[in-house]
Each structure stands twice: as structure tokens, then as C-alpha cells.
Short mmCIF file of C-alpha atoms in Angstrom, two decimals:
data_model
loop_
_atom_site.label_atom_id
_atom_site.label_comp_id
_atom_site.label_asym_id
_atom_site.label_seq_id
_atom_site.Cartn_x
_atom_site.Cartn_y
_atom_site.Cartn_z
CA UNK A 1 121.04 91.81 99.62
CA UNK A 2 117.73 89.65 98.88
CA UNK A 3 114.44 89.84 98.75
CA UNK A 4 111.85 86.81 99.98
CA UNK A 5 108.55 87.24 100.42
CA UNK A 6 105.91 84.62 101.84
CA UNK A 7 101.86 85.03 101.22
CA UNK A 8 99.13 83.32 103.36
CA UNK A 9 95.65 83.39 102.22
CA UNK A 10 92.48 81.35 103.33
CA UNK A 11 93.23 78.83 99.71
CA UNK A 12 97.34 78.46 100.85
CA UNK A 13 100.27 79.76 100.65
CA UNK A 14 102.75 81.61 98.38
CA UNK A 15 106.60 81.74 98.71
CA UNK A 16 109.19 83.77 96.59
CA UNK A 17 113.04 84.18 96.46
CA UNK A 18 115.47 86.26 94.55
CA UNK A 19 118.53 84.77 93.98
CA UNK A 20 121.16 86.97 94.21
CA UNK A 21 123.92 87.62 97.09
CA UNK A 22 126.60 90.37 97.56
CA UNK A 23 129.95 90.90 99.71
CA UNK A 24 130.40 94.02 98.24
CA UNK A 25 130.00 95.57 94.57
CA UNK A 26 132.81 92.87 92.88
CA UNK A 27 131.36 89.69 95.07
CA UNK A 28 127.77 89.53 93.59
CA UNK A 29 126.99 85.69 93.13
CA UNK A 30 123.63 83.84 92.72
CA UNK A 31 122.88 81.36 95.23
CA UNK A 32 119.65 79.46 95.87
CA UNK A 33 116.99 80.76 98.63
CA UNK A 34 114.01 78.96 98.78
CA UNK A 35 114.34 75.24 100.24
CA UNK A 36 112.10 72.76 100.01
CA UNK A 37 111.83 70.05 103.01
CA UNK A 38 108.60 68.71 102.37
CA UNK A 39 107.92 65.08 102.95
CA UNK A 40 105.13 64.36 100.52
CA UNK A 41 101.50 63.51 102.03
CA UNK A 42 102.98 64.11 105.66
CA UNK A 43 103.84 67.88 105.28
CA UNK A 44 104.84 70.79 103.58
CA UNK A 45 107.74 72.61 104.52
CA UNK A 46 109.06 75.94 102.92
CA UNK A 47 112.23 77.88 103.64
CA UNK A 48 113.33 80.99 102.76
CA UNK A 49 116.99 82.64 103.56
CA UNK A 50 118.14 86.77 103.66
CA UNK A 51 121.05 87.75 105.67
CA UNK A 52 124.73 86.22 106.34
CA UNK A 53 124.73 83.59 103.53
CA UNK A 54 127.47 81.33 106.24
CA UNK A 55 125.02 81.47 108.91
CA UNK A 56 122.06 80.71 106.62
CA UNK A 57 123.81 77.90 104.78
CA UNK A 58 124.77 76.51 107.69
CA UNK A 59 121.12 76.81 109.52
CA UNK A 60 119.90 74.75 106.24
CA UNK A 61 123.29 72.41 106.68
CA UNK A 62 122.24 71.53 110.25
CA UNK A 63 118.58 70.87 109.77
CA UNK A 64 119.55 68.47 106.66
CA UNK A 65 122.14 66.66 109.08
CA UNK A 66 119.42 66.44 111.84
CA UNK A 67 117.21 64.76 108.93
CA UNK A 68 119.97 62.00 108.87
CA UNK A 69 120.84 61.48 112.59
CA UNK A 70 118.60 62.85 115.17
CA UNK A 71 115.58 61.85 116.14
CA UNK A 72 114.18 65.09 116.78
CA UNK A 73 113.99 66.60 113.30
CA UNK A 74 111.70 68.96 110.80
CA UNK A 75 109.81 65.51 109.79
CA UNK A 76 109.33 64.22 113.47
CA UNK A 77 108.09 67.76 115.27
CA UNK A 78 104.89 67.45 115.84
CA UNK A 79 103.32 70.95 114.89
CA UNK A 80 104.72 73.53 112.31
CA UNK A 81 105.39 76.09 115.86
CA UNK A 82 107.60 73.46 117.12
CA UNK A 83 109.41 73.61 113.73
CA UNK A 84 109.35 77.48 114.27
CA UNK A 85 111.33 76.85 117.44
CA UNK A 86 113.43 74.47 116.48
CA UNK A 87 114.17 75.92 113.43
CA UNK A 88 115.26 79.52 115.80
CA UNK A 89 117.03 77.18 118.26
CA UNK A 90 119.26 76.24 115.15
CA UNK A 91 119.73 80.05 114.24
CA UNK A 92 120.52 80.64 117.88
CA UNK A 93 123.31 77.56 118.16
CA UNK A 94 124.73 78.83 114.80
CA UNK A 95 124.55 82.58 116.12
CA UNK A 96 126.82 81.44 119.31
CA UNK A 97 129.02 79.94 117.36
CA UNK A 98 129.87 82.64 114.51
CA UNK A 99 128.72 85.91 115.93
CA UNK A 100 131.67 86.65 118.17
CA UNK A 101 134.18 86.15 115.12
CA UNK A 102 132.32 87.76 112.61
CA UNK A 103 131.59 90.52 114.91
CA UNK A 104 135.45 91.32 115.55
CA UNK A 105 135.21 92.73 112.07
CA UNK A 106 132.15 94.25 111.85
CA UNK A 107 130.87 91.96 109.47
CA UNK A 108 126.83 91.60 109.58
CA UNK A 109 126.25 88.34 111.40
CA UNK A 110 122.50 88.71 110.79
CA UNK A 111 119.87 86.56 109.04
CA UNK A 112 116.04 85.89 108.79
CA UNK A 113 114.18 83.39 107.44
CA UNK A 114 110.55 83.08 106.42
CA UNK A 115 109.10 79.41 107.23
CA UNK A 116 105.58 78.39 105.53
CA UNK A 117 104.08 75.35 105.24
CA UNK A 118 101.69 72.82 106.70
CA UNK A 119 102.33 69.66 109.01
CA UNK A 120 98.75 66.98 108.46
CA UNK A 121 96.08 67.68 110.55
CA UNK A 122 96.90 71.31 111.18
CA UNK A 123 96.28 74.34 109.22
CA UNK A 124 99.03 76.45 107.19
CA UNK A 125 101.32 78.72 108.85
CA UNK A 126 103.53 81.19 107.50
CA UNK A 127 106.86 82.59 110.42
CA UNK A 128 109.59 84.85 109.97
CA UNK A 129 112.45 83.83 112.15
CA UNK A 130 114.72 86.49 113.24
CA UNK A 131 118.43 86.49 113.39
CA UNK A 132 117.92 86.45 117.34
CA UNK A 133 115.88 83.33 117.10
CA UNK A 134 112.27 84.29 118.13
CA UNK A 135 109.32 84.48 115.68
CA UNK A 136 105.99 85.60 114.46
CA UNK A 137 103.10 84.52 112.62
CA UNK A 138 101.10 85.89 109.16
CA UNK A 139 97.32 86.64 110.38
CA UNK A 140 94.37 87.26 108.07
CA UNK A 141 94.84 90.90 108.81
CA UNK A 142 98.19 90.98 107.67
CA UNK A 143 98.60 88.22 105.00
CA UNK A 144 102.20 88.57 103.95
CA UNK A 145 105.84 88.76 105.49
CA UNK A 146 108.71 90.22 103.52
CA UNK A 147 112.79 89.89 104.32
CA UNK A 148 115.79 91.10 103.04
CA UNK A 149 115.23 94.64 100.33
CA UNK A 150 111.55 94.82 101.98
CA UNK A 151 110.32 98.26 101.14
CA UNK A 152 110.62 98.70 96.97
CA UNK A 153 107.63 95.66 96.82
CA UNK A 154 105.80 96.73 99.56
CA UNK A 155 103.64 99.08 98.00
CA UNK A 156 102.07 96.45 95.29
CA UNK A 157 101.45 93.99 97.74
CA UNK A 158 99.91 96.71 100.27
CA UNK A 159 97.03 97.71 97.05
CA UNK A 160 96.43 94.15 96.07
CA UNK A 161 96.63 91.43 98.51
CA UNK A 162 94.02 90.28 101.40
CA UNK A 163 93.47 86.68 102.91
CA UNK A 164 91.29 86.12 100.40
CA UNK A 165 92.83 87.14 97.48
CA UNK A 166 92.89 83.89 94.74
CA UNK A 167 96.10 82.29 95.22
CA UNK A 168 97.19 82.51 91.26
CA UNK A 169 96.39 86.14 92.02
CA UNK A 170 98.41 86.39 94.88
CA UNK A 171 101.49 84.54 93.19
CA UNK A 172 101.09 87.37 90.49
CA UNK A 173 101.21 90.05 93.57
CA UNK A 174 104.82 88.24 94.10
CA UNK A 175 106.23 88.30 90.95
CA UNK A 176 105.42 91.95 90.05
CA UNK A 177 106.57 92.68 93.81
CA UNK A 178 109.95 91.12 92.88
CA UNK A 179 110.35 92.20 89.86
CA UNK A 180 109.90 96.09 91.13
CA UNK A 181 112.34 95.07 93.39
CA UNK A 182 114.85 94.04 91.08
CA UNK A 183 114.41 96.76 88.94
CA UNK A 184 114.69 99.28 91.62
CA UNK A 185 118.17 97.60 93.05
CA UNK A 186 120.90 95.97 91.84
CA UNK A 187 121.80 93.46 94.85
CA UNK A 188 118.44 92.03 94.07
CA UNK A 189 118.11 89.76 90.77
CA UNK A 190 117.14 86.58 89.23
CA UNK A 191 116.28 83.76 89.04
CA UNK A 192 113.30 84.14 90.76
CA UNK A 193 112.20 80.86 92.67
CA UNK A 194 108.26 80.83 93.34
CA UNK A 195 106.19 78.16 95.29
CA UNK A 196 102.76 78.05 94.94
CA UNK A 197 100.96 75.35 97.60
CA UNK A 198 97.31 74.44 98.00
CA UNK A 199 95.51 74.22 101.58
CA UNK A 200 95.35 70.32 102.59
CA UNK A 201 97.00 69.25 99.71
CA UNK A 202 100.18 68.45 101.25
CA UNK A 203 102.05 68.21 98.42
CA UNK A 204 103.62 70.79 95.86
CA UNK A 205 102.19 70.60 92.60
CA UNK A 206 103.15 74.47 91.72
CA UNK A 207 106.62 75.79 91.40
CA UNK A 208 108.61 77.96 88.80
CA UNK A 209 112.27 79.38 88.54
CA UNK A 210 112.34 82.48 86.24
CA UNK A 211 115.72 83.05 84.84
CA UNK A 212 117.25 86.25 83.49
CA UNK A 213 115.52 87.12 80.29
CA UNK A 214 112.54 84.22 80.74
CA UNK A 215 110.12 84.91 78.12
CA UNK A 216 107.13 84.68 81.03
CA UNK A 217 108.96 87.31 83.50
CA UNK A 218 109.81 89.53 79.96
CA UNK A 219 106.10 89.45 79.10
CA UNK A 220 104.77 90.25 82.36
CA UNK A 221 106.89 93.19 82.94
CA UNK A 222 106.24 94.72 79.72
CA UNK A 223 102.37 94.34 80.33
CA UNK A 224 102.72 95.94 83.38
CA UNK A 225 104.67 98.84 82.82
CA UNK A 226 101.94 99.31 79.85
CA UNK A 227 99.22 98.97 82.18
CA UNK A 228 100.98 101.38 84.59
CA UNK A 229 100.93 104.13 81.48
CA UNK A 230 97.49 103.89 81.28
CA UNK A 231 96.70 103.99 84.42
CA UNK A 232 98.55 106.83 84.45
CA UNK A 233 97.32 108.52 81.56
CA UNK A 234 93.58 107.84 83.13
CA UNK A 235 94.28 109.98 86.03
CA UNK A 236 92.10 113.05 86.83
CA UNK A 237 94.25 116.75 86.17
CA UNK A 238 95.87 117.85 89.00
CA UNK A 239 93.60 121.12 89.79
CA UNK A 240 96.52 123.63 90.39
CA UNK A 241 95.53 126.40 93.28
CA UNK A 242 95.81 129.78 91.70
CA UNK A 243 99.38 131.18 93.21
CA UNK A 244 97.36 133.67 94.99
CA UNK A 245 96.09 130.67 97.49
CA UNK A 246 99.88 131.11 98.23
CA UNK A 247 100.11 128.02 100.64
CA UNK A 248 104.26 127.30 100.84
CA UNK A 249 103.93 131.43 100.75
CA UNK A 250 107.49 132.91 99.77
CA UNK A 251 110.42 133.17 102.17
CA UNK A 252 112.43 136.33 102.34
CA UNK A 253 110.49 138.47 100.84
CA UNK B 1 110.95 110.39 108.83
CA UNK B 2 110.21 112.32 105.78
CA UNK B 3 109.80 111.89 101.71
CA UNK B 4 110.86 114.14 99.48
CA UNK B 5 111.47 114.04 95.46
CA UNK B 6 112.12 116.36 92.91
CA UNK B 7 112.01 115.70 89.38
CA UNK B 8 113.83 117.79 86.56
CA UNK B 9 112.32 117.20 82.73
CA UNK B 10 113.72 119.20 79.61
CA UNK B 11 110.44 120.88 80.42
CA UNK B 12 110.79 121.95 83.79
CA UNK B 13 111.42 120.83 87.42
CA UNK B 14 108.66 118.97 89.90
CA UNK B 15 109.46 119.52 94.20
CA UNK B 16 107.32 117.29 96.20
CA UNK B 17 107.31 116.86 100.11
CA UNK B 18 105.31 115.49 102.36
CA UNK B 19 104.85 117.02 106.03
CA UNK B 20 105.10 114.44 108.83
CA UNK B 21 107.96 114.00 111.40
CA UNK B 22 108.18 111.87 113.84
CA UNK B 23 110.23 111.69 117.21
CA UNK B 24 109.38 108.11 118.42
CA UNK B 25 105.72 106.90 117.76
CA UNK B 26 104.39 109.12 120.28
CA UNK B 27 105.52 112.29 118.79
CA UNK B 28 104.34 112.68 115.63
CA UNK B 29 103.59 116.32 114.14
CA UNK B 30 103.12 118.47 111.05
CA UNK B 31 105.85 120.46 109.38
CA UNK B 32 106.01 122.34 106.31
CA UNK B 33 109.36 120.92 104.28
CA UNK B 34 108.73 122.52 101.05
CA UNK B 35 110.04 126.06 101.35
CA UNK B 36 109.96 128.76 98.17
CA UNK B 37 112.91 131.30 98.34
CA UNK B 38 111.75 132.54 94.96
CA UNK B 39 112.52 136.13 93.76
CA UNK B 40 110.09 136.23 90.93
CA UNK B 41 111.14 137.27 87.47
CA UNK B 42 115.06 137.14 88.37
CA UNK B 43 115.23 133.53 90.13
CA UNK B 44 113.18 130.43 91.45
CA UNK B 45 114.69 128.69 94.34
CA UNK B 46 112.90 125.26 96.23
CA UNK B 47 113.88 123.65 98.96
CA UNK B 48 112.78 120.76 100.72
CA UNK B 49 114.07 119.25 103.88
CA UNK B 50 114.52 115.80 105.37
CA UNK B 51 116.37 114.77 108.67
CA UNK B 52 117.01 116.49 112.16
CA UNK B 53 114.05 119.20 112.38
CA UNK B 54 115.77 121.08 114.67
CA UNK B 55 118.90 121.30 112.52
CA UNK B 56 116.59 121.76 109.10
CA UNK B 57 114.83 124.72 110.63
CA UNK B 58 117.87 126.07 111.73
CA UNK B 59 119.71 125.87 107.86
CA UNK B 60 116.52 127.60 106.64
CA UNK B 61 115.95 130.24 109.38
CA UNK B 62 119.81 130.86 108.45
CA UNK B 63 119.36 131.28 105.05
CA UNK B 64 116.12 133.87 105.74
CA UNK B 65 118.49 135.68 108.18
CA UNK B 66 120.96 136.26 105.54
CA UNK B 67 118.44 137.22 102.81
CA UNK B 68 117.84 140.14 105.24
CA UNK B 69 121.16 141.21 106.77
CA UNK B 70 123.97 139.87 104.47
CA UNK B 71 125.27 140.66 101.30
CA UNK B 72 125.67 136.59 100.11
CA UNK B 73 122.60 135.42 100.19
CA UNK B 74 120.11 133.14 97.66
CA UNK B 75 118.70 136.21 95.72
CA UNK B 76 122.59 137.60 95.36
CA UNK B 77 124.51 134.62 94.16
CA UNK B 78 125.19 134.50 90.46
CA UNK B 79 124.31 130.86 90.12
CA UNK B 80 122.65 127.84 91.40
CA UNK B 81 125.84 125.75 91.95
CA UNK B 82 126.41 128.72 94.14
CA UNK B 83 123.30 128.53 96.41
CA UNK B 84 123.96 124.85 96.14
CA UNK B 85 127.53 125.35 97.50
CA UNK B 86 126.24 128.45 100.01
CA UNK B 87 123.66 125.83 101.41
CA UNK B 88 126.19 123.39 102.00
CA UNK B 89 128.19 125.84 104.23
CA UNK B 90 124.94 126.62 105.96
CA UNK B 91 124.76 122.87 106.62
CA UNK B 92 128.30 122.36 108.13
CA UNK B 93 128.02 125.62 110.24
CA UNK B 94 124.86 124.04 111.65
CA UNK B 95 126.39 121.00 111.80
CA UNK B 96 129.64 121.61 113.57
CA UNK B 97 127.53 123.70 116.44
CA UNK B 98 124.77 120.96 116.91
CA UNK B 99 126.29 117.31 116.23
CA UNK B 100 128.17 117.18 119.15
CA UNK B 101 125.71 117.72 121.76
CA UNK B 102 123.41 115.48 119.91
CA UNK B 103 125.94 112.58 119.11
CA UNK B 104 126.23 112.42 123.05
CA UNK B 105 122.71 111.28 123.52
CA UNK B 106 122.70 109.08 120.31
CA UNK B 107 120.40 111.62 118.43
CA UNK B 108 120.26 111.43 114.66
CA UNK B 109 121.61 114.98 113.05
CA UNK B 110 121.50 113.77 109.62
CA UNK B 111 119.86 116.28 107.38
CA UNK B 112 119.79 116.26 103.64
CA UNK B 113 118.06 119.01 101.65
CA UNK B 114 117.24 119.29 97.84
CA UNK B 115 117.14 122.56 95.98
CA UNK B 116 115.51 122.75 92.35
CA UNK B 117 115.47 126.47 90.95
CA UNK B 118 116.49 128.59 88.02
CA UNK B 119 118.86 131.67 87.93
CA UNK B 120 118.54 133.77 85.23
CA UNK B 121 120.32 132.83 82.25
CA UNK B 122 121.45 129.89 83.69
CA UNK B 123 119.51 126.50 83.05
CA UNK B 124 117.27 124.77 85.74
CA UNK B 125 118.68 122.52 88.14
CA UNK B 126 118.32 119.73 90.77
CA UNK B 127 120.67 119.37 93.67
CA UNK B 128 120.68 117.04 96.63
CA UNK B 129 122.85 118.53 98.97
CA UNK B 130 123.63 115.92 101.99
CA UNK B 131 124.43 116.05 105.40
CA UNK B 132 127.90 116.67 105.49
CA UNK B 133 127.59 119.92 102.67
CA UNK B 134 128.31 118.46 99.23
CA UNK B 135 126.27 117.73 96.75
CA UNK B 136 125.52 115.89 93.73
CA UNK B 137 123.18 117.31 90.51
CA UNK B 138 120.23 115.45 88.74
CA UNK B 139 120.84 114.48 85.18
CA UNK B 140 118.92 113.70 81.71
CA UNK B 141 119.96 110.13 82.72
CA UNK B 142 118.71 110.69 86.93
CA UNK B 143 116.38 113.17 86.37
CA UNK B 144 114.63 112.31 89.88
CA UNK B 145 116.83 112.86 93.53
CA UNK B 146 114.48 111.53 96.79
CA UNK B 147 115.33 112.00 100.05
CA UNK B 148 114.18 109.98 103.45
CA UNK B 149 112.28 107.34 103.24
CA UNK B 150 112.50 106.97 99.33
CA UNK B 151 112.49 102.96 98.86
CA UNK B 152 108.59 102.87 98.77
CA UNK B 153 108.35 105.22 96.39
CA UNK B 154 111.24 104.56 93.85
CA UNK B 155 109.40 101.46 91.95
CA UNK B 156 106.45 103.93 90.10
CA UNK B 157 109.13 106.85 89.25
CA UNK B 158 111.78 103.66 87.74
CA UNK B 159 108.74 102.65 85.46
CA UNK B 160 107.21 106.13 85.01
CA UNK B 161 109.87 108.98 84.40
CA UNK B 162 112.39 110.20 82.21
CA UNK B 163 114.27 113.48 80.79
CA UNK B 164 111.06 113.81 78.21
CA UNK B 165 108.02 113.08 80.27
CA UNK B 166 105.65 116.24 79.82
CA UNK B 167 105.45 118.22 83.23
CA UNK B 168 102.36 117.70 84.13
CA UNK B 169 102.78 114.01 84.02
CA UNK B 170 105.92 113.63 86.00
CA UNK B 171 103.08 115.93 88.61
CA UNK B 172 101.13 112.95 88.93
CA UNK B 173 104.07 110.57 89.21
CA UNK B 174 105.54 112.47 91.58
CA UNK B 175 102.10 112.49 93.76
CA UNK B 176 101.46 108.79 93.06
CA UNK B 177 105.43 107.95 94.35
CA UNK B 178 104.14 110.10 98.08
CA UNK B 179 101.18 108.44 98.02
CA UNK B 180 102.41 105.04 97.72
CA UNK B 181 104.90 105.54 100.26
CA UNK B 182 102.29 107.14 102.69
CA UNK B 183 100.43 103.92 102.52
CA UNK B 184 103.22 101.38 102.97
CA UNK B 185 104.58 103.35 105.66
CA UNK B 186 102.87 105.74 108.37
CA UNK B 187 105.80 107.82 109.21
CA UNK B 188 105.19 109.65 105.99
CA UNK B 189 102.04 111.76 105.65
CA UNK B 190 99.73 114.88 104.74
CA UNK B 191 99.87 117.22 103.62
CA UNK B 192 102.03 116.82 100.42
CA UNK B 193 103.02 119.90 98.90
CA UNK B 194 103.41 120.10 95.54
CA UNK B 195 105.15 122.50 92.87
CA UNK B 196 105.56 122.27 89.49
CA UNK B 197 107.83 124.63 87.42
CA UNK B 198 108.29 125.50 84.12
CA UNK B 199 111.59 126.29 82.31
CA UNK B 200 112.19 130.27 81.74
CA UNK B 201 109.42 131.00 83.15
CA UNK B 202 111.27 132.49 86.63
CA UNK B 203 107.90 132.35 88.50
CA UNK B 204 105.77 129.79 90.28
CA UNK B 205 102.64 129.40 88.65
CA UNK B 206 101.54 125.84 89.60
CA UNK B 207 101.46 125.01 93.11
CA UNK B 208 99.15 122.95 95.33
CA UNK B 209 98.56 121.49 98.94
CA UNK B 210 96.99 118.00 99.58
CA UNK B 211 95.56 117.79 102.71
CA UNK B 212 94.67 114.23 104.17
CA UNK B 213 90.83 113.41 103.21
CA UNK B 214 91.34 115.48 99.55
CA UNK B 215 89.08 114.76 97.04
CA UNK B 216 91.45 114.83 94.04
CA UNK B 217 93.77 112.39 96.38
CA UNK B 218 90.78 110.53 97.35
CA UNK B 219 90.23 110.58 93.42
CA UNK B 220 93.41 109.55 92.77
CA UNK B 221 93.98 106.89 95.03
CA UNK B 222 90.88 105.16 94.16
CA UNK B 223 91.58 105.25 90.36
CA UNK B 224 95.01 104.09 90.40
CA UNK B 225 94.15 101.27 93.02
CA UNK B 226 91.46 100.29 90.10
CA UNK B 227 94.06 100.53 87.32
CA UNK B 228 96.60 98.19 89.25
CA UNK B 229 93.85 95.72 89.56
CA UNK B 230 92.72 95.49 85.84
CA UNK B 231 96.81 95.49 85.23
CA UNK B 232 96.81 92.60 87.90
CA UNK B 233 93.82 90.67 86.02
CA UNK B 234 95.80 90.92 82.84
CA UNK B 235 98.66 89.11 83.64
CA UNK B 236 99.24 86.42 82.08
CA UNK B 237 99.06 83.12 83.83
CA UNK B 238 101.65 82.27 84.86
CA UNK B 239 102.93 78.85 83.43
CA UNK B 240 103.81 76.64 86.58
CA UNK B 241 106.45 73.65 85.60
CA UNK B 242 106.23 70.23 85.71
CA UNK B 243 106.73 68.91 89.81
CA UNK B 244 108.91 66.61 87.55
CA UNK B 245 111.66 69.69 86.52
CA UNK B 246 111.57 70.20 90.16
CA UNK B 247 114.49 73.03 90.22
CA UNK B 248 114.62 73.64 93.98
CA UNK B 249 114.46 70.06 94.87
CA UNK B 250 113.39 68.53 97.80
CA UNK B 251 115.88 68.68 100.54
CA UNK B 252 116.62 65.64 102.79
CA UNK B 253 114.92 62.83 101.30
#
């Protein structure tokens, strides 16, 4: 499995990757999932991968190639929706190609990716791109899309992230949502790759891979799981009914 | 869908349910799934339900039947692997009458239960007894068993729990765990039922029912969304690398 996550708020735009894959208990490997295809003053583009790591790596293989030789390519599209579509045309062509075989055995042909980034002259936009090719947008009312193991770091993001959360807060809101993740599953692990890019800067200035056993990721999961205790130990007493409120009553008797 | 947890401590045992089902988005209703077959002073027996309604309230109108006309029943088996086992037959009975008038129209019949109780001289114990009648037993090492929609949940009892938290604390973990999950997903929902148990005791004396809009849940909420933010605020910064290091590269160019 993975888990990527992608934040938009009104100051720019967070992206996050675990790095692990798995065919199985015995084929758990560590590949990259968060590309970067920026071209530096002209735009920022962010990719994140989950699903069928052939398809995906051949998605990314096919939009480096068109780089080289076509003329329509991520650098030449004039808004970041047409590299939304192109990018799902790609997933589509790939999909055509693979699904059939792959679906003979019942292997999962599926894959989403998470797009974010900003071309000059437009605002940032964050997609997730389905495994069937067709897409949707982060809004102010719902800042954040999640792929892959979605539901363990749900929760922290849900309590702590708005549009207008800071966005060295909101890369925080990642981490900790990965790193419950990871603890919570095995097929999800490090390193973690984070992106951190400013509105209108249209360059990256602020990335980070935490490895397994980084002193940054060890410190901030140890704070937190302290800060969790006390939180915890600050909560009011439950106030028990008496039994006599009987409210599940007693069965069979 | 459902969440349900129990929790079993060297102290005592924890059942927690909430009480929404759905049947498509325009069906949703309110179901007690916390159900207390105790027979005070010789046994306590807890069950809660997740899955198929129709094939839940048929295992437990089963097991009521039998209290009253059959010789096996909960309050006659010598011992909790017993009523685990007993369940489990329920289960497949109910199973091999319903599934295959439901598997013709698609309709999930999945149902997994969990029963925490004590028998007289016999140590407490948490089951989760699955769909298909067997069973597996909480341990000191997994002393928490969820059923339904436990992802949301799992990341605050991972941090939070073990074999020696005091009861009343794995209470609050337990209601924090619903709670989360309520607000990362709607198809969980109030009430949440909530019993707490202590070991040799053979009654319930610690019971309680959290409607939606409850001022210790209100309470509750608000404090721990409080905590996480003063957690949140001391995080360290995180220490961003050089653009120089650059570890996922810049693709194409």
C-alpha cells in the first residue's frame, strides 16, 4: 500500500509520500513517490503515485519521454487543468494497454495520483487523478486530498487543518498524519518525502526526506505521543449513569 | 457501517459501539449494537454487532430465544470460549439460511460480532467472532479487537493503550477512538454506548449512553481538539534541507 497526501492553503501547498510498496507480505520494497517536474521560475509541478507501481512508473516514464520528444508536454500546457488532463489521458493510454493482462489474473490494475503545483500567472491547484482518468480539485472548504491507506491520518488532518492554516503548520499536520499512518500499518513506511512550496514563488525552496530512525521524525513522534498523554490525562471523568438508568437494559432476563 | 471496540486491561474489559447504520445514503437509522446478556453475580456477557442488520438481529433474537426455551444457552455454558463457540454456530445457522438469497442481489451478509464477559471462575475475555463463526481472542499483547469501520479510529488506541492502562482511562480512549471516527466519517454516529467492567466483579456497574449534542462529548471534543493544537504548536520545526541535497530531484531537465 501507500499513503500520499497533498495540502492546499491560501500561503501554498503541501505534498507528502510514504515510500513503501508491497506484492504481498515477502515483496515489500521502498520505491520513490513524490516527483518533482518543476521547471524553475516557469512552474511548479508535483506528483504523487498510490496504486499499481507498473502503471504508475510507467505514467511518470511517459510524461518524462514526452519532456524529450513531443511538443505537447507538462512544460508546454498552458494551464495546470490541461496538465490534469493530460496527465489522465496518460493514465488512460497506459490503462488500455495493461488492464486487460493484468486483469486476466486478478491483479489490481488501479492507481491514483495527486497533482499540485502552479503554472506562472495562475494560482495553485492541487488534483487527484483517478485510475479511470478523470479528476477533481482541493477547494478552500476542503483543503486536502489523501490516496492510497487514506483513513488512519484522516482524523488529525480533519481537527487541524483549514485553508488558512500556516503552511509550516500544515506540513506538521502531514508528518504526524503519516507517521499515524505508519504506525498503524505495516505496508506503509519510510522514508517520508515532504514538499513544502510557497504561493508565487515558483520555485521549491522546502523539501525533506525522513529516513527510518531520523532524529527529526524520532523527536516529533515522541513529543506527540507525550502530548497525546496529557491531553489525555486533562480530560473531564466520564460521569457514569447509575445502572438503574439501565439504557442497553439486560437481555434475557 | 458501524464501529465497534472493546478493550481488555489486567483490570477489566471496555465494550464501545456506536449506533448508526446505513443502507445507501438515503437510509440512514439508529440501532442499538451494544447488547448486555449479563446474569449478574454468576456471569457478564457483551455483545456488540457490526455488518448485515438483518442477519445481526437475527443472531441476537436467536440467542434470546434460546435463553428462554433451550437448555444451551449463554447463562448455561460453562465457559466463555463456549458462548464464543455457541455464537459462532448461531452465526453459520443464520448464515447458511440468509446468504444465499442475499448473494443473488449482491447484498453484503457479512456480520462480525465481539463478545467481552466473565464466567465465574474463569478469567475475562475478548472475542471477535467473524462472519463465517470462528473466532480469535484479545491478548496482553492486542488487548483492543474493532470491528467495521475501525481505520479512523486505530491511530489514538496504537498510541494510547496497553494490558496496564487503568480502566477508566482506556474509557476515555475508547470514547476518543468513536469520536474520532464519527468525525472523519459520517456513516458512524450517536449514540455511543459505553460499558466499562471490572474484573470479578460479575456485575455491570459502569455504563453510559452518549447521545449526539452531550455535554460531556461536547466537553470532550472541545478539550481534546485544544490539546492536539498545543501538541501541534510544540512541534518542533521542522528542519527543511538544503534545495542543494535535493533527494527527489527534478525530473526531466
Amino acid at each position: 500500500m501507500t499513503y500520499c497526501l497533498g495540502i492546499i492553503t491560501r500561503h501554498g501547498l503541501i505534498l507528502a509520500a510514504d515510500s513503501r510498496t508491497n506484492a504481498g507480505v515477502d515483496h515489500i520494497s521502498t520505491y520513490q513517490k513524490l516527483f518533482n517536474f518543476s521547471d524553475t521560475g516557469q512552474r511548479v509541478l508535483l506528483i504523487a503515485t498510490s496504486g499499481n507501481l507498473s502503471i504508475t512508473q510507467a505514467v511518470i516514464n511517459e510524461l518524462n519521454q514526452d519532456l524529450e520528444l513531443k511538443d505537447e508536454n507538462l512544460h508546454s500546457l498552458p494551464t495546470l487543468y490541461d496538465v490534469a488532463q493530460y496527465i489522465g489521458g496518460k493514465i488512460r493510454q497506459i490503462q488500455s494497454q495493461e488492464r486487460p493482462w493484468l486483469e486476466k489474473d486478478r491483479i489490481d490494475y488501479h492507481s491514483t495520483l495527486l497533482l499540485a503545483g502552479q503554472v506562472r500567472d495562475e494560482a495553485p491547484g492541487l488534483f487527484m487523478i483517478y485510475s479511470q482518468g478523470n479528476f477533481i480539485q482541493a477547494t478552500p472548504e476542503t483543503p486536502f486530498l489523501q490516496i492510497g491507506e487514506t483513513k488512519y491520518g484522516k482524523p488529525i488532518l480533519d481537527r487541524t487543518l483549514t485553508y488558512d492554516t500556516p503552511l509550516e503548520e500544515a506540513a506538521k499536520s502531514a508528518l504526524l498524519s503519516i507517521d499515524s499512518t505508519m504506525k498503524s500499518n505495516i505496508s506503509v513506511g519510510p522514508p517520508i518525502d515532504l514538499v513544502m512550496y510557497e504561493t508565487d514563488s515558483l520555485c521549491l525552496r522546502h523539501q525533506l526526506r525522513l529516513r527510518s530512525g531520523d532524529s527529526y521524525l524520532a523527536k516529533m513522534r515522541q513529543l506527540w505521543e507525550i502530548s497525546l498523554r496529557q491531553a489525555f490525562e486533562q480530560m473531564p471523568n466520564i460521569e457514569w449513569e447509575h445502572i438503574e438508568d439501565k439504557d442497553i437494559g439486560e437481555e434475557g432476563s
